[in-house]
Amino acid sequence: MDDSNQHLKHLIKQTDIAFKALMRDPSSLSLNEQYDRAKLELDSYTASLKHSLIQRNQQQRHR
């Protein structure tokens, strides 16, 4: 779980950095794209974690 937490922290940090840069220049197309990519990565990773936790919970119920 430590690797998972480290990766999650990294994605959150990258998303935060991209968001702050975008707030300084909201009309920048490249900054909008960077933020969208960072947010998509974070959203995808958290959805994957959620799916894994649900599967693990279901497996434990069936034991």
Short mmCIF file of C-alpha atoms in Angstrom, two decimals:
data_model
loop_
_atom_site.label_atom_id
_atom_site.label_comp_id
_atom_site.label_asym_id
_atom_site.label_seq_id
_atom_site.Cartn_x
_atom_site.Cartn_y
_atom_site.Cartn_z
CA MET A 1 0.00 0.00 0.00
CA ASP A 2 2.95 2.34 0.50
CA ASP A 3 3.70 2.39 -3.24
CA SER A 4 0.05 3.07 -3.89
CA ASN A 5 0.02 5.94 -1.38
CA GLN A 6 3.22 7.41 -2.83
CA HIS A 7 1.80 7.28 -6.34
CA LEU A 8 -1.44 8.88 -5.18
CA LYS A 9 0.49 11.66 -3.41
CA HIS A 10 2.52 12.25 -6.57
CA LEU A 11 -0.61 12.50 -8.73
CA ILE A 12 -2.26 14.89 -6.27
CA LYS A 13 0.86 17.07 -6.22
CA GLN A 14 1.07 17.12 -10.03
CA THR A 15 -2.62 18.05 -10.28
CA ASP A 16 -2.17 20.81 -7.69
CA ILE A 17 0.86 22.23 -9.52
CA ALA A 18 -1.00 22.18 -12.83
CA PHE A 19 -4.05 23.83 -11.24
CA LYS A 20 -2.01 26.62 -9.67
CA ALA A 21 -0.24 27.28 -12.97
CA LEU A 22 -3.59 27.39 -14.75
CA MET A 23 -4.97 29.88 -12.22
CA ARG A 24 -2.10 32.23 -13.02
CA ASP A 25 -2.94 32.08 -16.74
CA PRO A 26 -6.45 30.66 -17.26
CA SER A 27 -6.50 31.43 -20.99
CA SER A 28 -3.42 29.29 -21.72
CA LEU A 29 -4.34 26.32 -23.89
CA SER A 30 -1.24 24.35 -22.89
CA LEU A 31 -1.87 24.91 -19.16
CA ASN A 32 -5.48 23.83 -19.61
CA GLU A 33 -4.29 20.68 -21.35
CA GLN A 34 -1.70 19.98 -18.64
CA TYR A 35 -4.33 20.34 -15.93
CA ASP A 36 -6.80 18.16 -17.82
CA ARG A 37 -4.16 15.43 -18.25
CA ALA A 38 -3.13 15.59 -14.59
CA LYS A 39 -6.74 15.48 -13.43
CA LEU A 40 -7.54 12.59 -15.77
CA GLU A 41 -4.58 10.60 -14.42
CA LEU A 42 -5.66 11.30 -10.85
CA ASP A 43 -9.30 10.44 -11.57
CA SER A 44 -8.32 7.24 -13.38
CA TYR A 45 -6.03 6.16 -10.57
CA THR A 46 -8.57 6.82 -7.83
CA ALA A 47 -11.23 4.93 -9.83
CA SER A 48 -8.82 2.01 -10.14
CA LEU A 49 -8.14 2.07 -6.39
CA LYS A 50 -11.85 2.16 -5.66
CA HIS A 51 -12.47 -0.79 -7.97
CA SER A 52 -9.68 -2.77 -6.28
CA LEU A 53 -11.08 -2.04 -2.83
CA ILE A 54 -14.58 -3.10 -3.88
CA GLN A 55 -13.24 -6.35 -5.34
CA ARG A 56 -11.20 -7.06 -2.21
CA ASN A 57 -14.25 -6.39 -0.03
CA GLN A 58 -16.41 -8.70 -2.13
CA GLN A 59 -13.80 -11.47 -1.98
CA GLN A 60 -13.62 -11.19 1.79
CA ARG A 61 -17.40 -11.49 2.08
CA HIS A 62 -17.39 -14.72 0.10
CA ARG A 63 -14.86 -16.45 2.34
#
